[in-house]
XYZ file of C-alpha atoms in Angstrom:
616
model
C 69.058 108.866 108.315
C 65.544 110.205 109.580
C 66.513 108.299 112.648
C 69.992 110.114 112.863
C 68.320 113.723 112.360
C 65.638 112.775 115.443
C 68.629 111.758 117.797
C 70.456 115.581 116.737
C 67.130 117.612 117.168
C 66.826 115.615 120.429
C 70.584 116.332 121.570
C 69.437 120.237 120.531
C 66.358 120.360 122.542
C 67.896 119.462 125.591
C 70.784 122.269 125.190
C 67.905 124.589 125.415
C 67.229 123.633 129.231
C 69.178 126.679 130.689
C 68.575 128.695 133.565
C 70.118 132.308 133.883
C 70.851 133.988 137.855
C 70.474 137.464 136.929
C 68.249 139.460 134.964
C 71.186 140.962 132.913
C 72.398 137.204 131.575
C 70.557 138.557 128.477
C 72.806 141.360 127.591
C 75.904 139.445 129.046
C 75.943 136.182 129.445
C 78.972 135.587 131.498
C 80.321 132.059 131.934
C 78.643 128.890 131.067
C 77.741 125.861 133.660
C 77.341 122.604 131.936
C 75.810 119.410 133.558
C 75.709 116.278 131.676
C 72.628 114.793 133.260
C 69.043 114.767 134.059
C 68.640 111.785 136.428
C 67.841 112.404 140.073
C 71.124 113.162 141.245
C 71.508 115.839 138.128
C 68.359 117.177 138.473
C 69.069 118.250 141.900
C 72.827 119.663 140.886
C 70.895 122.007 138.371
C 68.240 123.142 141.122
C 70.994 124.169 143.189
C 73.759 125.101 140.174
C 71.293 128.330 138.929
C 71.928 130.337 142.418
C 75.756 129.061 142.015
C 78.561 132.131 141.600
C 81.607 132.124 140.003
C 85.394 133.173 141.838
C 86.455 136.075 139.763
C 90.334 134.663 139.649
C 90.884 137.143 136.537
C 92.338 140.041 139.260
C 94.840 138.517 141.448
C 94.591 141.662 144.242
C 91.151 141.707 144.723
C 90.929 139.050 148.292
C 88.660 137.899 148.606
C 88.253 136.853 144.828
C 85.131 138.882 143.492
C 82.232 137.073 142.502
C 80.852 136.665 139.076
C 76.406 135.518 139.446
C 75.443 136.051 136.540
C 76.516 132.502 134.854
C 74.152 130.653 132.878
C 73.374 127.255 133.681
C 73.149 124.179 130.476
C 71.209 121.401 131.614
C 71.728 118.093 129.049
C 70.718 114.618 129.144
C 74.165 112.431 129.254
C 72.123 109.435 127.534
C 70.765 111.283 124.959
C 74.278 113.746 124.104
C 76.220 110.250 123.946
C 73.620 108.406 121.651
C 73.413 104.779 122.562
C 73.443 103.308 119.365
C 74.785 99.856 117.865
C 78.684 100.164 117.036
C 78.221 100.648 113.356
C 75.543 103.719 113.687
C 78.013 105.084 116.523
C 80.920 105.245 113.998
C 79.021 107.371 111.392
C 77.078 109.016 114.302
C 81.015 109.897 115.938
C 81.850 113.323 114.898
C 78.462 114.511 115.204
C 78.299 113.976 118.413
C 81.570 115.546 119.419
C 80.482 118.573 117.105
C 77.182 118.867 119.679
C 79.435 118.820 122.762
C 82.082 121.023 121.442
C 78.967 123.755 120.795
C 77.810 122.644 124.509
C 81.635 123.377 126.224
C 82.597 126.474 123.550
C 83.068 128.827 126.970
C 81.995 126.700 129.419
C 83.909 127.702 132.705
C 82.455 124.532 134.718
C 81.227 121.068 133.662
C 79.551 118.829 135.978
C 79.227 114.853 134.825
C 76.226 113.598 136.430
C 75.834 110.639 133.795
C 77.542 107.235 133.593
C 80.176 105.445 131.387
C 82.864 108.758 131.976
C 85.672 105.774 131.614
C 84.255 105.205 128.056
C 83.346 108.380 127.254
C 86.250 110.233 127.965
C 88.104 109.949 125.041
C 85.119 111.920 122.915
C 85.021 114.363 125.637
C 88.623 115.064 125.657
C 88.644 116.233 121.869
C 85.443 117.975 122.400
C 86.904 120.117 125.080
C 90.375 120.535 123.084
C 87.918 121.980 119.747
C 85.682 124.060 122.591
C 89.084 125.339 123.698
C 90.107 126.885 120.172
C 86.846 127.968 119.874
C 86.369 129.660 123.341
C 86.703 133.507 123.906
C 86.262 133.641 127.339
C 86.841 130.815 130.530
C 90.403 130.429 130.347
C 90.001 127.738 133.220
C 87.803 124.422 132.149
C 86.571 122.969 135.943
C 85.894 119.697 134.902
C 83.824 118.355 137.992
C 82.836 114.464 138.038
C 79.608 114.054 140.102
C 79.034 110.437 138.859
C 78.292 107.868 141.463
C 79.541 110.529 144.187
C 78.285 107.770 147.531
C 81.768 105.756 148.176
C 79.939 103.019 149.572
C 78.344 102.226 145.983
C 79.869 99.670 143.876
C 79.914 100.626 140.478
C 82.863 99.525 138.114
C 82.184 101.504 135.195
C 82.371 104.812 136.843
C 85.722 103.632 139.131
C 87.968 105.137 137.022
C 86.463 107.739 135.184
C 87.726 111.043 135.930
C 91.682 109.873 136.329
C 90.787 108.288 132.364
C 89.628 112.001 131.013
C 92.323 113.074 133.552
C 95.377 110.947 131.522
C 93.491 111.480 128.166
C 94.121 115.450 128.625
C 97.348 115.132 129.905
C 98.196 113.233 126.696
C 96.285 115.984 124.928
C 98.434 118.477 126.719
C 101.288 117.244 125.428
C 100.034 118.027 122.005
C 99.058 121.563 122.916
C 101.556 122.267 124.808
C 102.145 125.825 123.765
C 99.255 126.617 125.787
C 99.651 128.969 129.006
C 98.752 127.447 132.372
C 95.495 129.419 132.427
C 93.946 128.162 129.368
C 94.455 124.526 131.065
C 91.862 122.793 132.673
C 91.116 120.984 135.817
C 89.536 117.624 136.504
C 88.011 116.949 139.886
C 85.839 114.566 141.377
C 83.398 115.032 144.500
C 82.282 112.222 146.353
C 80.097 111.790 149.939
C 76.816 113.644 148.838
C 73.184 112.167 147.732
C 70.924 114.100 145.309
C 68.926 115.942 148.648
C 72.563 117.231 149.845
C 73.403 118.838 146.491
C 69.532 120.186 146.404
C 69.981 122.109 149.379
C 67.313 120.480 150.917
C 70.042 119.407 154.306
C 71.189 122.254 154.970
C 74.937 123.353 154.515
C 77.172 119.803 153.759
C 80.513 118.833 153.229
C 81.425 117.061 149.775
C 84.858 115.866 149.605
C 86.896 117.016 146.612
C 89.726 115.471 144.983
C 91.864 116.323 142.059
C 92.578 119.556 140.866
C 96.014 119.338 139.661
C 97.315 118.961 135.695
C 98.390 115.341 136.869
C 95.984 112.443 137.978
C 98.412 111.127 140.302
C 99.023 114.507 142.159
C 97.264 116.481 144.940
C 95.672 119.694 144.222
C 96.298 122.342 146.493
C 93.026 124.397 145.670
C 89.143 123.920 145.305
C 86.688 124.403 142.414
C 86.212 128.002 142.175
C 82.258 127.746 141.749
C 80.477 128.371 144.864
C 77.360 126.478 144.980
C 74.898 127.553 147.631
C 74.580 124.851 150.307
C 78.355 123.071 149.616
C 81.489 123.479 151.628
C 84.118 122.096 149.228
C 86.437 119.920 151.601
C 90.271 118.943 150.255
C 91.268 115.743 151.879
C 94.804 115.260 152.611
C 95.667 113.079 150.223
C 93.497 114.656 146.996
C 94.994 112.967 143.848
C 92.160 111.794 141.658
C 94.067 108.249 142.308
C 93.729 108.921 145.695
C 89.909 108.897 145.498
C 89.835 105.738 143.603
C 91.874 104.353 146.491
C 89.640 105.895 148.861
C 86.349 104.445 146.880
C 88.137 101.006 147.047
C 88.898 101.129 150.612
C 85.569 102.198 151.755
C 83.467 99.499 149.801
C 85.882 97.002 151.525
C 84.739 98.271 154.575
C 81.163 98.452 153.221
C 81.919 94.928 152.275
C 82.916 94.136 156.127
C 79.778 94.337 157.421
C 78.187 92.327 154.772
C 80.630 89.781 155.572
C 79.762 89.654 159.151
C 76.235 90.239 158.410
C 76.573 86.951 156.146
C 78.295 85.150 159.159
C 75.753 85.264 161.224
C 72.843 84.297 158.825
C 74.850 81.065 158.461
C 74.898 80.653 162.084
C 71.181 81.210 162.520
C 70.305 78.934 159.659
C 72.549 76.108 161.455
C 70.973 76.795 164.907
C 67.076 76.945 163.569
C 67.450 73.972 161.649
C 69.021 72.342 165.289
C 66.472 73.692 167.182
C 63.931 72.927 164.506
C 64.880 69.183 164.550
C 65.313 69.111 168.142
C 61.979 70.271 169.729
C 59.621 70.312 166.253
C 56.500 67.668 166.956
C 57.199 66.811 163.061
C 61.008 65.368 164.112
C 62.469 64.574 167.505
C 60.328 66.610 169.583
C 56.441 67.717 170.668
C 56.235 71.542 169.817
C 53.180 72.304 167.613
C 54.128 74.340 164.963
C 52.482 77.257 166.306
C 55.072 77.689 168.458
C 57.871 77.720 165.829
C 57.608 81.656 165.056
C 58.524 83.063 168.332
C 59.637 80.385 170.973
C 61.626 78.024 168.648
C 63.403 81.266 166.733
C 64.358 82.867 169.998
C 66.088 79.815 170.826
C 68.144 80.413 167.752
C 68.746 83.808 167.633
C 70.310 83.147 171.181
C 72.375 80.737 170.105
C 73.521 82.988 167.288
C 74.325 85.901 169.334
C 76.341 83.449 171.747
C 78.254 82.635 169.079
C 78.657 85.838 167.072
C 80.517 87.325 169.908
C 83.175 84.579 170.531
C 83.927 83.298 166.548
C 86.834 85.799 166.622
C 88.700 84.508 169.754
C 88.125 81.054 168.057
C 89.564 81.602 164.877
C 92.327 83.223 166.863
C 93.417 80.772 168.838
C 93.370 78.241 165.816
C 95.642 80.222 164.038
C 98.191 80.768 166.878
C 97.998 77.493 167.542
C 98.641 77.047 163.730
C 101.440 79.016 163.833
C 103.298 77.169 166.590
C 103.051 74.254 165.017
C 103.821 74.817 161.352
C 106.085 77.406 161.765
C 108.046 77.680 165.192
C 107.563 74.487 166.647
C 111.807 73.884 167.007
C 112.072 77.272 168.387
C 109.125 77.187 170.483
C 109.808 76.240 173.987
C 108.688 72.460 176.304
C 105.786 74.544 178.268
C 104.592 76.346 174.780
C 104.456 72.771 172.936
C 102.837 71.436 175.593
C 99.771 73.741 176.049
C 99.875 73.884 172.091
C 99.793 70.547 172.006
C 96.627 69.627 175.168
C 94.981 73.097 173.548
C 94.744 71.505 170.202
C 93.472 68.486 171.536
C 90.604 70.516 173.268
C 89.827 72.756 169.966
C 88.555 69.896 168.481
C 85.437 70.150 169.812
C 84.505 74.181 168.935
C 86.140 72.712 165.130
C 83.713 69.585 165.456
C 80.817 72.599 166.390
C 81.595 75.072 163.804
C 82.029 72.885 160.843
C 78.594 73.283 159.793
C 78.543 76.857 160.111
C 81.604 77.932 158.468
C 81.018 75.630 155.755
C 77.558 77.267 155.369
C 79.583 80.718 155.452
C 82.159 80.103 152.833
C 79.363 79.557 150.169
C 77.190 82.550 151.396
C 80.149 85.362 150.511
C 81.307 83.466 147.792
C 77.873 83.943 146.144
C 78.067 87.780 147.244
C 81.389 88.112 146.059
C 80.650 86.339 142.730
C 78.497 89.089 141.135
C 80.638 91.438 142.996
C 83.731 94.306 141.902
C 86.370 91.457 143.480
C 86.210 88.164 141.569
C 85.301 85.285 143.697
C 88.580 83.645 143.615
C 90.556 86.462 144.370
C 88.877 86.578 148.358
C 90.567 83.752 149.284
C 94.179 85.188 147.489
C 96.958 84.711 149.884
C 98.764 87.515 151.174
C 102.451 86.042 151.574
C 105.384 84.770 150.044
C 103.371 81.602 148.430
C 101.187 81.982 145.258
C 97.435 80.758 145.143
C 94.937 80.980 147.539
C 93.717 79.667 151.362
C 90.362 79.286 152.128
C 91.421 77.918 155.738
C 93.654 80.283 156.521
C 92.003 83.807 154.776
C 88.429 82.923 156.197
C 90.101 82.273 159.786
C 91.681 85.639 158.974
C 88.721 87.295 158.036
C 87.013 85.943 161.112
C 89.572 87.959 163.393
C 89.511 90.762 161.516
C 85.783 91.341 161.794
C 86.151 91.376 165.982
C 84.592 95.020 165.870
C 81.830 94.328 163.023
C 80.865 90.672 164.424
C 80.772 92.070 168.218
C 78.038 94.743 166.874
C 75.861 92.243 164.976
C 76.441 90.096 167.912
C 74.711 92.613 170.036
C 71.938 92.824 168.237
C 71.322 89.222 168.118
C 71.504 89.482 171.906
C 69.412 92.411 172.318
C 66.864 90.327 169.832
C 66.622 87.720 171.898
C 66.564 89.715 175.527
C 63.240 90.942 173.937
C 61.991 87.426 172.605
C 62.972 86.274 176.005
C 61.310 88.804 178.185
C 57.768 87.588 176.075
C 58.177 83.834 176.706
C 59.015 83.867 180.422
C 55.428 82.027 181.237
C 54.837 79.116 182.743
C 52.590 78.437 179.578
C 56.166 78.122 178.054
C 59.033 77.826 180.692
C 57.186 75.324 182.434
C 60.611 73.939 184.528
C 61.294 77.251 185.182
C 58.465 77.997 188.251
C 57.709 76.461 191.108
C 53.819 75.550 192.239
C 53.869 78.612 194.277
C 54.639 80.660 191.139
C 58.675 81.912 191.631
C 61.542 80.668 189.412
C 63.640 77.594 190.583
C 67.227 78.984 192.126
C 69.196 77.402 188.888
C 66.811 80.088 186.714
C 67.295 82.938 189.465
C 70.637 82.577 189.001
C 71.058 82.170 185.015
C 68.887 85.350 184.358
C 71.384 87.460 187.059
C 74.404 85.991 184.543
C 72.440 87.092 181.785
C 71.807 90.598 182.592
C 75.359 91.050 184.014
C 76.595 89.616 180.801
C 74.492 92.047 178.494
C 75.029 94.968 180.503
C 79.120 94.188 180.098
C 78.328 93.181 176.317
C 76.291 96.248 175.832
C 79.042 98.476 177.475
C 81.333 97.193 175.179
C 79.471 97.791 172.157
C 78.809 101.364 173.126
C 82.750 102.318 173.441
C 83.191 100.364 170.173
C 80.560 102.338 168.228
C 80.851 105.850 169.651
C 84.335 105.835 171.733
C 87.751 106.729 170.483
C 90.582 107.209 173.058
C 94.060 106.009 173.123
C 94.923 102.059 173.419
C 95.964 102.556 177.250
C 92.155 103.084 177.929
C 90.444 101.179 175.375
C 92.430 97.863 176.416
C 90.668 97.100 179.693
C 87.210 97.183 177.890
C 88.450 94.396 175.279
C 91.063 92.421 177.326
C 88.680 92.323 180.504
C 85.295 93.523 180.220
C 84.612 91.427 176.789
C 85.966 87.946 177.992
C 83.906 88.662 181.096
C 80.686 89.507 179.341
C 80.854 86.541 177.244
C 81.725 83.857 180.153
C 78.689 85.286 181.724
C 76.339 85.089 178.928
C 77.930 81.642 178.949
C 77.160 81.010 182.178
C 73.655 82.305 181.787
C 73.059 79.246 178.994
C 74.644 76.456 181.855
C 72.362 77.415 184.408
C 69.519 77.474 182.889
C 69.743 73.909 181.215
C 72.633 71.632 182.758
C 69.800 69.816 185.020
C 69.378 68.014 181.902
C 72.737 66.946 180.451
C 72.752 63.706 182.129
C 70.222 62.839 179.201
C 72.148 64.188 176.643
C 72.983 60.980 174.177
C 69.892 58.851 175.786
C 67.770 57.892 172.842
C 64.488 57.952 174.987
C 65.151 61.743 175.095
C 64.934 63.824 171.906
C 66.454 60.214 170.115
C 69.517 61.307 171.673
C 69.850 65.030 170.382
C 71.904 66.881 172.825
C 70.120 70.035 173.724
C 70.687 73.259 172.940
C 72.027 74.268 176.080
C 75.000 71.866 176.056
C 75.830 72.908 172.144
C 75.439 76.338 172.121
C 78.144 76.293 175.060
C 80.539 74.154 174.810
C 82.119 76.298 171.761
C 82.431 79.104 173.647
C 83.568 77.050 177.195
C 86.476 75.600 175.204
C 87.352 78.779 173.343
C 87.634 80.860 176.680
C 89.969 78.106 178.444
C 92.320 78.017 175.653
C 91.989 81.858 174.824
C 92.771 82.241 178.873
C 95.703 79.574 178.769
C 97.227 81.150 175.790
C 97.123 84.761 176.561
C 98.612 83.707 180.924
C 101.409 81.845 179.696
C 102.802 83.846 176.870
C 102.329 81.535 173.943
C 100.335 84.055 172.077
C 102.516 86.956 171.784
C 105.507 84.903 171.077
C 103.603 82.510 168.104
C 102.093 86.432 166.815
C 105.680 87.437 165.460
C 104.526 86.633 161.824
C 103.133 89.261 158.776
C 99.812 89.863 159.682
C 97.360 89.217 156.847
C 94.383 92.269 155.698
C 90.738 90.885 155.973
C 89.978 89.608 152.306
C 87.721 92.240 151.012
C 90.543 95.018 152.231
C 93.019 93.130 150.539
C 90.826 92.533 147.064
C 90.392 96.369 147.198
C 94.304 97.078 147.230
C 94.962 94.342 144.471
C 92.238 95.750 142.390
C 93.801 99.414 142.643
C 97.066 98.093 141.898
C 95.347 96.657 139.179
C 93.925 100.010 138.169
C 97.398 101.643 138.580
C 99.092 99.419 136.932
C 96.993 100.472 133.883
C 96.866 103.771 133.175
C 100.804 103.920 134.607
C 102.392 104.931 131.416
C 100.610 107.812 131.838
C 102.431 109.435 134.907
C 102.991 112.885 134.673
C 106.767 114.493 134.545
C 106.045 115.777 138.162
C 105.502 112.453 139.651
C 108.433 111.046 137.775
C 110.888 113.699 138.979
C 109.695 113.220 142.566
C 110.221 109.439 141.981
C 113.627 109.800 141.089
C 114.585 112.524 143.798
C 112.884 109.703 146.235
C 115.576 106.940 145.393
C 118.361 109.897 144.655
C 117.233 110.224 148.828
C 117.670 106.304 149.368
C 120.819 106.352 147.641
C 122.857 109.505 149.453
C 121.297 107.850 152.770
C 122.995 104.342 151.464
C 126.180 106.356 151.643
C 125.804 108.303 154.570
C 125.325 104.947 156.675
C 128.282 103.393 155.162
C 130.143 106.164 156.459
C 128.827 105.617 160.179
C 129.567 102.169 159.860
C 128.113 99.241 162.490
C 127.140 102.330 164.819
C 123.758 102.027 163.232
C 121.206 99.194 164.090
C 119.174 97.202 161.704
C 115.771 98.400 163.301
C 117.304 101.857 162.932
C 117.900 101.606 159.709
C 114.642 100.154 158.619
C 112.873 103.120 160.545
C 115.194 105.163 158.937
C 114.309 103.577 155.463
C 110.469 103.931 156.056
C 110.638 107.100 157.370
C 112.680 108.154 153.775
């Protein structure tokens, strides 16, 4: 019990953290600011919060809405108001708790969540606020703001959900009290794309995206919080359902989630390439480099071979899988000049499979140890995305390879731009001795090779640039990835043959290297092979008539929609009247278009009709 009454005087003494705008809060207090939480984030909120004013919506004809400043802002600790306590002390522990918060929201005109846990909370905060509501005599409107976790790009499953939960628990609670007016309601939102030094004020005037607003979780708002806090534009997406910004959230960790994914590719090239070059050249294996020169000389031999790579995996996993598709599912309707290139290209990718084994292998258990501890579960990544139930490793990671083009072209470029610097500090003769003549200048094989490689990295770099920072329509963008790209990669390519196919008659000889081919020869014959066929397909056709087939979402994208239908799926029983009625008016649409077309007969098309469907 002693332990009890500590935890309440604690609750108390953090209720007495307020902050008042105006020197007349003392003879009238005005509305009430609440913010659950004193961690960073909410300690910067607060900062802010006590210069924040209040729209006066009270008289309609005053435009702009006056202003009311002098509010008084409640600072609280979210840990200590919910008391994290064992289950049994929680139950006897219950209703005081609620009894503290409904004191904390008794005229509260805005409360902003700063804390954690709002999905589990929300039921105790939805019959504190319905109490505070009785209880209130002024604040008609309840803003109910949810600041938790507000950077998209942070994965956090407990606070997913949280404000459409308190959303559905007071429309439930609504139903109940439904002889209250509109303006005694309240309003949930949730604000996302800020850190703790944008709400501050510390950056100037920012942006935070709001979403919500409306008495139904599932419906767009058509207004913003009326508290103006100094610093914050409040910004209404399009789409600003609180289940919108869930989707959102989900969406943008996936994309989040991209990079990683590339990011992981190419760490299991490099560790593939160093342990080749390693082996190759290390005194302690097949070769006579001291270790001394493993830091710098051996590693820039890998990070080139990495960045070679990186930048050509995607046309490689592309061709497989139109290749793939020929085969398995149009080879009878397919024609004799398709089958046969299918059939000598298939023979040929072989050798870029034989290659990339290693690598892809090495891949596959990278993300699924990141996705293991992550929001998708680990079997789920590999879920297929047609007809058939189960999953595809084969087919989603070849997916997933094509997918990343933009995100493994980037990280590809930085490998290359890596290694452009490593190189620059090893062209010596104390290290390239085969590269100089006695009188000092580079052999014409090397002359050549280091043209091909700046051509190639100024087209590779080019590329990147219009990929980062370019947006235009597809007319102009297609040159630069149907020409310049294939270009910049043959001559990086190119760069690799010239500087090392003196050598290649030695390649299997066990007197050389015990017969390790070198690095030259296997760091291009993947991309060699993938260009031909990539070339062959694309000239004759076979690619865009094997592409007619549903295209499949990168694995993390497609983990992110499952898990929101997930989400959906659970709290769908409690779908507001609104979104029911426009539901049903939706299909009544379908229907009376049924009937319309069976009026007009054959005169309309099947592809008209689907438009016609979709566009319904």
């Amino acid at each position: 019990s002693n332990h009890r009454e500590h935890n309440k005087i604690m609750i108390r003494s953090t209720t007495g953290r307020r902050f008042q705008t105006d020197s007349k809060a003392s003879k009238d207090p005005g509305p009430k600011i609440l913010i659950i939480g004193t961690g960073e984030f909410g300690n910067a909120l607060a900062q802010s919060t006590q210069f924040a004013s209040i729209a006066d919506k009270k008289n309609a004809a005053s435009s702009p809405p006056a202003n009311i400043t002098n509010a008084t802002v409640v600072h609280v600790s979210a840990k200590d108001l919910f008391l994290n306590q064992t289950e049994d002390d929680m139950v006897d522990l219950l209703n005081q708790t609620e009894d503290e918060m409904v004191d904390l929201f008794t005229n509260c005109c805005c409360i902003m969540y700063c804390g954690k846990r709002l999905t589990q909370h929300s039921q105790t905060i939805t019959s504190a606020m319905i109490k505070a509501r009785s209880l209130s005599t002024s604040a008609p409107l309840v803003n109910f703001i949810d600041w938790s976790n507000p950077d998209p790009g942070v994965d956090d499953n407990e606070d997913l959900k949280g404000a459409v939960t308190l959303a559905c628990c007071l429309e439930e609670a609504y139903a109940d009290y439904s002889h209250l007016t509109k303006s005694q309601h309240w309003k949930v939102w949730k604000a996302t794309g800020v850190s703790n030094l944008d709400v501050a004020g510390h950056m100037g005037q920012v942006t935070v995206t709001i979403y919500g607003g409306s008495l139904c979780s599932s419906l767009s708002g058509s207004e913003i919080p009326g508290i103006q806090i100094p610093g914050i534009v409040w910004k209404l997406p399009q789409q600003s359902s609180l289940l919108d910004e869930v989707y959102d959230r989900l969406i943008t960790r996936s994309e989040v989630d991209r990079w990683y994914d590339a990011s992981l590719l190419s760490l299991a090239i490099f560790l593939f390439t160093f342990g080749y070059a390693f082996t190759r050249y290390s005194e302690y294996v097949n070769g006579n480099y001291p270790n001394t020169m493993v830091p710098m000389y051996l590693m820039n031999k890998a990070v080139a071979w990495t960045s070679l790579w990186m930048i050509i995996v995607c046309p490689f996993a592309g061709n497989i899988l139109t290749m793939g598709a020929v085969i398995k599912d149009k080879w009878a309707a397919t024609t004799i000049m398709d089958k046969l290139l299918v059939l000598v290209f298939a023979v040929l990718t072989v050798v870029p499979v034989f290659l990339f084994f290693i690598p892809w292998g090495l891949w596959c258990v990278l993300r699924h140890l990141f996705f293991m501890g992550h929001q998708y579960n680990s079997k789920s990544i590999y879920k297929r995305q047609d007809d058939n139930y189960g999953n595809s490793i084969i087919r989603a990671s070849l997916i997933d390879m094509v997918s990343l083009k933009h995100e493994a072209g980037v990280i590809g470029f930085l490998w290359t731009l890596a290694h452009s610097m490593l190189g620059s500090i090893v062209a010596d003769a104390a290290y390239k001795t085969k590269w100089f003549q006695e009188n000092g200048r580079l052999y014409g094989n090397n002359e050549i090779s280091l043209v091909l490689g700046v051509v190639g990295f100024t087209l590779i770099t080019a590329v990147t640039v219009r990929s980062l920072f370019g947006s235009d329509s597809w007319m102009k963008l297609k040159p630069m990835y149907t020409i310049i790209s294939p270009l910049g990669i043959l001559m990086a390519t190119l760069h690799v043959v010239f500087m090392g196919y003196k050598g290649w008659n030695k390649l299997f000889d066990y007197s050389t290297k015990k017969g390790q081919p070198s690095i030259t020869f296997m760091s291009t014959m993947l991309p060699l092979v993938v260009l031909l066929v990539n070339f062959g397909l694309d000239t004759f056709g076979t690619k865009k008539r094997a592409g007619r087939q549903k295209i499949w979402k990168h694995s993390a994208t497609n983990a992110a929609h499952l898990k929101f239908e997930e989400m959906k799926n659970g709290i769908g029983t409690t779908m507001c009247a609104e979104t029911w009625d426009e539901k049903i008016a939706t299909n009544a649409a379908h229907l009376k278009f049924g009937e319309m077309k069976d009026e007009i007969g054959s005169n309309i098309s099947t592809e008209t009709w689907d438009e016609e469907q979709i566009e319904c």
